[in-house]
Amino acid sequence: MVRGAAMMRQLLQRLGLPGLLGLIMMALAAWTHIGWLPTQQAEADAVASQARRLRHELLGANAAARSPQDKAMTPETAWPTLWQALPTAAQRTRLQADVLDRARTLGLNVTAVQYRGGADGVPHLWRQRMVMPVEGPYPVVRAWLAQLLSEPSLSLDALDIQRPDVMSDSVKARVSVSLWWRDIPAEEAR
C-alpha cells in the first residue's frame, strides 16, 4: 500500500497541476457524455412526445366534435351555416374576456396579451388575434386549450410549449389564437 501511494505521488509530481487539471476535465467530459447528456436527451424527447400527443389529441377532438351533418357539407353549403354561427361584433369584448377568464379560472398565469385585429379579406369578417404568454402546470394548459377549441369562433394559430425546469410540472407556453366575428353594420343587424 505504501508502494502504491508512493507511485501515485510520483505520478502526480510528473503530471503537475496542468496535467491534473487535464485529467479532471477529461473525467468530467466523459461523465457528461456518458451520464448526463443521455438523461437530458431523454427528457427533451419526452417533452417533444407530449407536444406531439397534445397536437394529435386537439386535432382529434376537433374532428370528433363535428357532427355527421357537418362532414357531409360541401364548402358552398358550409359557408352560410358558418357565417350565421359566428358571433357579431357586439359580442367581441365578451369573447376576448372569456379567453382570459378561462385561463385565470384554471389558475394559469397570463402576464400580457398582444392584440392585433383587422378585416380578413372577406367583407364584414373580422379576425382578432391574441398572443399571450401562459405559465402553469402542463395538464392545466392542456385543459385550457381544449376549452378554447370548443369555442366555434376561435382558432388556434400557434402554440409553443417549453419546460424550463425538467423536474417541474410547470410549463411556459406562448399561445396565439384568433377570434372571428361578423362585423355587420348597424343597419344590416336590425
PDB file of C-alpha atoms in Angstrom:
ATOM      1  CA  MET A   1       0.000   0.000   0.000  1.00  0.00           C
ATOM      2  CA  VAL A   2       2.884   2.313   0.768  1.00  0.00           C
ATOM      3  CA  ARG A   3       4.348   1.495  -2.589  1.00  0.00           C
ATOM      4  CA  GLY A   4       1.011   2.377  -4.328  1.00  0.00           C
ATOM      5  CA  ALA A   5       0.849   5.718  -2.525  1.00  0.00           C
ATOM      6  CA  ALA A   6       4.438   6.450  -3.494  1.00  0.00           C
ATOM      7  CA  MET A   7       3.702   5.634  -7.127  1.00  0.00           C
ATOM      8  CA  MET A   8       0.623   7.879  -7.040  1.00  0.00           C
ATOM      9  CA  ARG A   9       2.630  10.737  -5.555  1.00  0.00           C
ATOM     10  CA  GLN A  10       5.305  10.273  -8.211  1.00  0.00           C
ATOM     11  CA  LEU A  11       2.655  10.246 -10.975  1.00  0.00           C
ATOM     12  CA  LEU A  12       1.089  13.441  -9.629  1.00  0.00           C
ATOM     13  CA  GLN A  13       4.511  15.116  -9.497  1.00  0.00           C
ATOM     14  CA  ARG A  14       5.182  14.135 -13.104  1.00  0.00           C
ATOM     15  CA  LEU A  15       1.801  15.404 -14.270  1.00  0.00           C
ATOM     16  CA  GLY A  16       1.938  18.646 -12.348  1.00  0.00           C
ATOM     17  CA  LEU A  17      -1.022  20.965 -11.903  1.00  0.00           C
ATOM     18  CA  PRO A  18      -1.774  21.308 -15.659  1.00  0.00           C
ATOM     19  CA  GLY A  19      -1.812  17.559 -16.124  1.00  0.00           C
ATOM     20  CA  LEU A  20      -4.006  17.017 -13.087  1.00  0.00           C
ATOM     21  CA  LEU A  21      -6.466  19.647 -14.311  1.00  0.00           C
ATOM     22  CA  GLY A  22      -6.442  17.975 -17.730  1.00  0.00           C
ATOM     23  CA  LEU A  23      -7.303  14.590 -16.183  1.00  0.00           C
ATOM     24  CA  ILE A  24     -10.115  16.147 -14.161  1.00  0.00           C
ATOM     25  CA  MET A  25     -11.501  17.864 -17.275  1.00  0.00           C
ATOM     26  CA  MET A  26     -11.346  14.591 -19.238  1.00  0.00           C
ATOM     27  CA  ALA A  27     -13.171  12.754 -16.444  1.00  0.00           C
ATOM     28  CA  LEU A  28     -15.819  15.499 -16.341  1.00  0.00           C
ATOM     29  CA  ALA A  29     -16.251  15.356 -20.126  1.00  0.00           C
ATOM     30  CA  ALA A  30     -16.586  11.559 -20.023  1.00  0.00           C
ATOM     31  CA  TRP A  31     -19.208  11.783 -17.252  1.00  0.00           C
ATOM     32  CA  THR A  32     -21.124  14.447 -19.208  1.00  0.00           C
ATOM     33  CA  HIS A  33     -21.090  12.354 -22.375  1.00  0.00           C
ATOM     34  CA  ILE A  34     -21.953   9.048 -20.708  1.00  0.00           C
ATOM     35  CA  GLY A  35     -24.181  10.052 -17.794  1.00  0.00           C
ATOM     36  CA  TRP A  36     -25.711  13.495 -18.123  1.00  0.00           C
ATOM     37  CA  LEU A  37     -26.393  14.009 -21.852  1.00  0.00           C
ATOM     38  CA  PRO A  38     -28.489  10.843 -22.337  1.00  0.00           C
ATOM     39  CA  THR A  39     -30.829  11.801 -19.494  1.00  0.00           C
ATOM     40  CA  GLN A  40     -31.224  15.321 -20.876  1.00  0.00           C
ATOM     41  CA  GLN A  41     -31.933  13.938 -24.348  1.00  0.00           C
ATOM     42  CA  ALA A  42     -34.495  11.501 -22.931  1.00  0.00           C
ATOM     43  CA  GLU A  43     -36.278  14.324 -21.113  1.00  0.00           C
ATOM     44  CA  ALA A  44     -36.274  16.500 -24.245  1.00  0.00           C
ATOM     45  CA  ASP A  45     -37.689  13.587 -26.252  1.00  0.00           C
ATOM     46  CA  ALA A  46     -40.422  13.080 -23.638  1.00  0.00           C
ATOM     47  CA  VAL A  47     -41.451  16.748 -23.818  1.00  0.00           C
ATOM     48  CA  ALA A  48     -41.483  16.624 -27.630  1.00  0.00           C
ATOM     49  CA  SER A  49     -43.596  13.475 -27.478  1.00  0.00           C
ATOM     50  CA  GLN A  50     -46.071  15.181 -25.145  1.00  0.00           C
ATOM     51  CA  ALA A  51     -46.329  18.125 -27.543  1.00  0.00           C
ATOM     52  CA  ARG A  52     -46.980  15.787 -30.491  1.00  0.00           C
ATOM     53  CA  ARG A  53     -49.588  13.878 -28.452  1.00  0.00           C
ATOM     54  CA  LEU A  54     -51.312  17.124 -27.454  1.00  0.00           C
ATOM     55  CA  ARG A  55     -51.396  18.280 -31.076  1.00  0.00           C
ATOM     56  CA  HIS A  56     -52.865  14.924 -32.124  1.00  0.00           C
ATOM     57  CA  GLU A  57     -55.470  14.998 -29.330  1.00  0.00           C
ATOM     58  CA  LEU A  58     -56.501  18.549 -30.165  1.00  0.00           C
ATOM     59  CA  LEU A  59     -56.921  17.658 -33.834  1.00  0.00           C
ATOM     60  CA  GLY A  60     -58.835  14.501 -32.877  1.00  0.00           C
ATOM     61  CA  ALA A  61     -61.118  16.413 -30.514  1.00  0.00           C
ATOM     62  CA  ASN A  62     -61.847  18.915 -33.261  1.00  0.00           C
ATOM     63  CA  ALA A  63     -62.676  16.138 -35.734  1.00  0.00           C
ATOM     64  CA  ALA A  64     -64.814  14.279 -33.183  1.00  0.00           C
ATOM     65  CA  ALA A  65     -66.772  17.431 -32.360  1.00  0.00           C
ATOM     66  CA  ARG A  66     -68.033  17.656 -35.924  1.00  0.00           C
ATOM     67  CA  SER A  67     -71.429  16.104 -36.488  1.00  0.00           C
ATOM     68  CA  PRO A  68     -72.121  13.713 -39.396  1.00  0.00           C
ATOM     69  CA  GLN A  69     -74.165  16.505 -40.970  1.00  0.00           C
ATOM     70  CA  ASP A  70     -71.076  18.759 -40.930  1.00  0.00           C
ATOM     71  CA  LYS A  71     -68.975  16.067 -42.625  1.00  0.00           C
ATOM     72  CA  ALA A  72     -71.478  15.794 -45.496  1.00  0.00           C
ATOM     73  CA  MET A  73     -71.448  19.543 -46.184  1.00  0.00           C
ATOM     74  CA  THR A  74     -69.785  20.999 -49.214  1.00  0.00           C
ATOM     75  CA  PRO A  75     -67.879  24.281 -48.998  1.00  0.00           C
ATOM     76  CA  GLU A  76     -70.747  26.039 -50.756  1.00  0.00           C
ATOM     77  CA  THR A  77     -73.303  24.861 -48.185  1.00  0.00           C
ATOM     78  CA  ALA A  78     -70.984  25.158 -45.189  1.00  0.00           C
ATOM     79  CA  TRP A  79     -70.163  28.855 -45.598  1.00  0.00           C
ATOM     80  CA  PRO A  80     -73.680  30.237 -44.936  1.00  0.00           C
ATOM     81  CA  THR A  81     -74.040  27.944 -41.919  1.00  0.00           C
ATOM     82  CA  LEU A  82     -70.665  29.000 -40.559  1.00  0.00           C
ATOM     83  CA  TRP A  83     -71.390  32.663 -41.236  1.00  0.00           C
ATOM     84  CA  GLN A  84     -74.624  32.536 -39.229  1.00  0.00           C
ATOM     85  CA  ALA A  85     -72.871  30.711 -36.364  1.00  0.00           C
ATOM     86  CA  LEU A  86     -70.232  33.430 -35.982  1.00  0.00           C
ATOM     87  CA  PRO A  87     -70.855  35.942 -33.202  1.00  0.00           C
ATOM     88  CA  THR A  88     -71.485  39.578 -34.023  1.00  0.00           C
ATOM     89  CA  ALA A  89     -69.191  42.493 -33.288  1.00  0.00           C
ATOM     90  CA  ALA A  90     -71.286  43.326 -30.214  1.00  0.00           C
ATOM     91  CA  GLN A  91     -70.061  40.090 -28.615  1.00  0.00           C
ATOM     92  CA  ARG A  92     -66.350  40.661 -29.281  1.00  0.00           C
ATOM     93  CA  THR A  93     -65.499  42.020 -25.826  1.00  0.00           C
ATOM     94  CA  ARG A  94     -67.119  39.022 -24.145  1.00  0.00           C
ATOM     95  CA  LEU A  95     -65.198  36.629 -26.427  1.00  0.00           C
ATOM     96  CA  GLN A  96     -61.870  38.267 -25.602  1.00  0.00           C
ATOM     97  CA  ALA A  97     -62.650  38.329 -21.873  1.00  0.00           C
ATOM     98  CA  ASP A  98     -63.704  34.653 -21.925  1.00  0.00           C
ATOM     99  CA  VAL A  99     -60.289  33.582 -23.215  1.00  0.00           C
ATOM    100  CA  LEU A 100     -58.537  35.307 -20.316  1.00  0.00           C
ATOM    101  CA  ASP A 101     -61.179  34.412 -17.710  1.00  0.00           C
ATOM    102  CA  ARG A 102     -60.932  30.720 -18.539  1.00  0.00           C
ATOM    103  CA  ALA A 103     -57.153  30.848 -18.056  1.00  0.00           C
ATOM    104  CA  ARG A 104     -57.434  32.644 -14.721  1.00  0.00           C
ATOM    105  CA  THR A 105     -60.213  30.328 -13.517  1.00  0.00           C
ATOM    106  CA  LEU A 106     -57.951  27.343 -14.092  1.00  0.00           C
ATOM    107  CA  GLY A 107     -55.088  29.067 -12.263  1.00  0.00           C
ATOM    108  CA  LEU A 108     -52.907  29.869 -15.241  1.00  0.00           C
ATOM    109  CA  ASN A 109     -50.721  32.944 -15.165  1.00  0.00           C
ATOM    110  CA  VAL A 110     -51.241  35.190 -18.213  1.00  0.00           C
ATOM    111  CA  THR A 111     -48.739  38.027 -17.919  1.00  0.00           C
ATOM    112  CA  ALA A 112     -49.599  40.045 -21.025  1.00  0.00           C
ATOM    113  CA  VAL A 113     -51.731  39.965 -24.151  1.00  0.00           C
ATOM    114  CA  GLN A 114     -50.894  41.343 -27.571  1.00  0.00           C
ATOM    115  CA  TYR A 115     -53.916  42.182 -29.688  1.00  0.00           C
ATOM    116  CA  ARG A 116     -53.912  42.612 -33.439  1.00  0.00           C
ATOM    117  CA  GLY A 117     -57.083  42.692 -35.432  1.00  0.00           C
ATOM    118  CA  GLY A 118     -58.378  43.526 -38.834  1.00  0.00           C
ATOM    119  CA  ALA A 119     -60.627  42.568 -41.683  1.00  0.00           C
ATOM    120  CA  ASP A 120     -59.591  39.246 -43.148  1.00  0.00           C
ATOM    121  CA  GLY A 121     -60.327  39.688 -46.843  1.00  0.00           C
ATOM    122  CA  VAL A 122     -63.966  38.614 -46.640  1.00  0.00           C
ATOM    123  CA  PRO A 123     -66.420  41.524 -46.368  1.00  0.00           C
ATOM    124  CA  HIS A 124     -67.613  42.040 -42.784  1.00  0.00           C
ATOM    125  CA  LEU A 125     -65.401  39.249 -41.365  1.00  0.00           C
ATOM    126  CA  TRP A 126     -63.154  40.373 -38.504  1.00  0.00           C
ATOM    127  CA  ARG A 127     -60.198  38.498 -37.094  1.00  0.00           C
ATOM    128  CA  GLN A 128     -58.839  39.455 -33.678  1.00  0.00           C
ATOM    129  CA  ARG A 129     -55.513  37.815 -32.883  1.00  0.00           C
ATOM    130  CA  MET A 130     -54.474  37.358 -29.275  1.00  0.00           C
ATOM    131  CA  VAL A 131     -50.910  36.334 -28.472  1.00  0.00           C
ATOM    132  CA  MET A 132     -50.203  35.598 -24.831  1.00  0.00           C
ATOM    133  CA  PRO A 133     -47.515  34.006 -22.701  1.00  0.00           C
ATOM    134  CA  VAL A 134     -49.041  31.495 -20.281  1.00  0.00           C
ATOM    135  CA  GLU A 135     -47.473  29.719 -17.305  1.00  0.00           C
ATOM    136  CA  GLY A 136     -48.859  26.817 -15.323  1.00  0.00           C
ATOM    137  CA  PRO A 137     -48.949  23.037 -14.957  1.00  0.00           C
ATOM    138  CA  TYR A 138     -48.948  21.148 -18.257  1.00  0.00           C
ATOM    139  CA  PRO A 139     -52.313  19.359 -17.655  1.00  0.00           C
ATOM    140  CA  VAL A 140     -53.967  22.690 -16.847  1.00  0.00           C
ATOM    141  CA  VAL A 141     -52.592  24.291 -20.038  1.00  0.00           C
ATOM    142  CA  ARG A 142     -53.980  21.311 -21.982  1.00  0.00           C
ATOM    143  CA  ALA A 143     -57.389  21.645 -20.334  1.00  0.00           C
ATOM    144  CA  TRP A 144     -57.475  25.375 -21.096  1.00  0.00           C
ATOM    145  CA  LEU A 145     -56.617  24.775 -24.764  1.00  0.00           C
ATOM    146  CA  ALA A 146     -59.340  22.127 -25.005  1.00  0.00           C
ATOM    147  CA  GLN A 147     -61.848  24.628 -23.569  1.00  0.00           C
ATOM    148  CA  LEU A 148     -60.761  27.261 -26.075  1.00  0.00           C
ATOM    149  CA  LEU A 149     -61.032  24.907 -29.026  1.00  0.00           C
ATOM    150  CA  SER A 150     -64.610  24.052 -28.062  1.00  0.00           C
ATOM    151  CA  GLU A 151     -65.491  27.649 -28.992  1.00  0.00           C
ATOM    152  CA  PRO A 152     -66.528  27.602 -32.690  1.00  0.00           C
ATOM    153  CA  SER A 153     -65.462  31.188 -33.313  1.00  0.00           C
ATOM    154  CA  LEU A 154     -61.885  30.619 -32.085  1.00  0.00           C
ATOM    155  CA  SER A 155     -58.926  29.091 -33.887  1.00  0.00           C
ATOM    156  CA  LEU A 156     -55.519  28.132 -32.530  1.00  0.00           C
ATOM    157  CA  ASP A 157     -52.852  29.768 -34.688  1.00  0.00           C
ATOM    158  CA  ALA A 158     -49.639  28.810 -32.896  1.00  0.00           C
ATOM    159  CA  LEU A 159     -48.522  27.006 -29.780  1.00  0.00           C
ATOM    160  CA  ASP A 160     -45.020  26.892 -28.332  1.00  0.00           C
ATOM    161  CA  ILE A 161     -44.580  24.967 -25.079  1.00  0.00           C
ATOM    162  CA  GLN A 162     -41.342  24.882 -23.112  1.00  0.00           C
ATOM    163  CA  ARG A 163     -40.484  23.280 -19.794  1.00  0.00           C
ATOM    164  CA  PRO A 164     -37.750  25.450 -18.251  1.00  0.00           C
ATOM    165  CA  ASP A 165     -37.187  23.068 -15.323  1.00  0.00           C
ATOM    166  CA  VAL A 166     -37.340  19.402 -16.298  1.00  0.00           C
ATOM    167  CA  MET A 167     -38.033  18.434 -12.689  1.00  0.00           C
ATOM    168  CA  SER A 168     -41.172  20.593 -12.538  1.00  0.00           C
ATOM    169  CA  ASP A 169     -44.654  20.059 -13.936  1.00  0.00           C
ATOM    170  CA  SER A 170     -44.867  23.752 -14.790  1.00  0.00           C
ATOM    171  CA  VAL A 171     -44.527  24.866 -18.406  1.00  0.00           C
ATOM    172  CA  LYS A 172     -44.277  28.159 -20.218  1.00  0.00           C
ATOM    173  CA  ALA A 173     -46.360  28.446 -23.345  1.00  0.00           C
ATOM    174  CA  ARG A 174     -46.782  31.100 -25.999  1.00  0.00           C
ATOM    175  CA  VAL A 175     -50.306  30.762 -27.340  1.00  0.00           C
ATOM    176  CA  SER A 176     -51.655  32.551 -30.385  1.00  0.00           C
ATOM    177  CA  VAL A 177     -55.389  32.369 -31.063  1.00  0.00           C
ATOM    178  CA  SER A 178     -57.744  34.123 -33.455  1.00  0.00           C
ATOM    179  CA  LEU A 179     -61.273  35.169 -32.576  1.00  0.00           C
ATOM    180  CA  TRP A 180     -63.641  35.520 -35.529  1.00  0.00           C
ATOM    181  CA  TRP A 181     -66.838  37.542 -35.734  1.00  0.00           C
ATOM    182  CA  ARG A 182     -69.177  39.205 -38.171  1.00  0.00           C
ATOM    183  CA  ASP A 183     -68.640  42.950 -38.323  1.00  0.00           C
ATOM    184  CA  ILE A 184     -72.101  43.772 -39.589  1.00  0.00           C
ATOM    185  CA  PRO A 185     -73.091  47.434 -39.997  1.00  0.00           C
ATOM    186  CA  ALA A 186     -75.838  48.563 -37.604  1.00  0.00           C
ATOM    187  CA  GLU A 187     -78.381  48.891 -40.461  1.00  0.00           C
ATOM    188  CA  GLU A 188     -77.957  45.238 -41.519  1.00  0.00           C
ATOM    189  CA  ALA A 189     -78.021  43.894 -37.951  1.00  0.00           C
ATOM    190  CA  ARG A 190     -81.632  45.079 -37.424  1.00  0.00           C
TER     191      ARG A 190
END
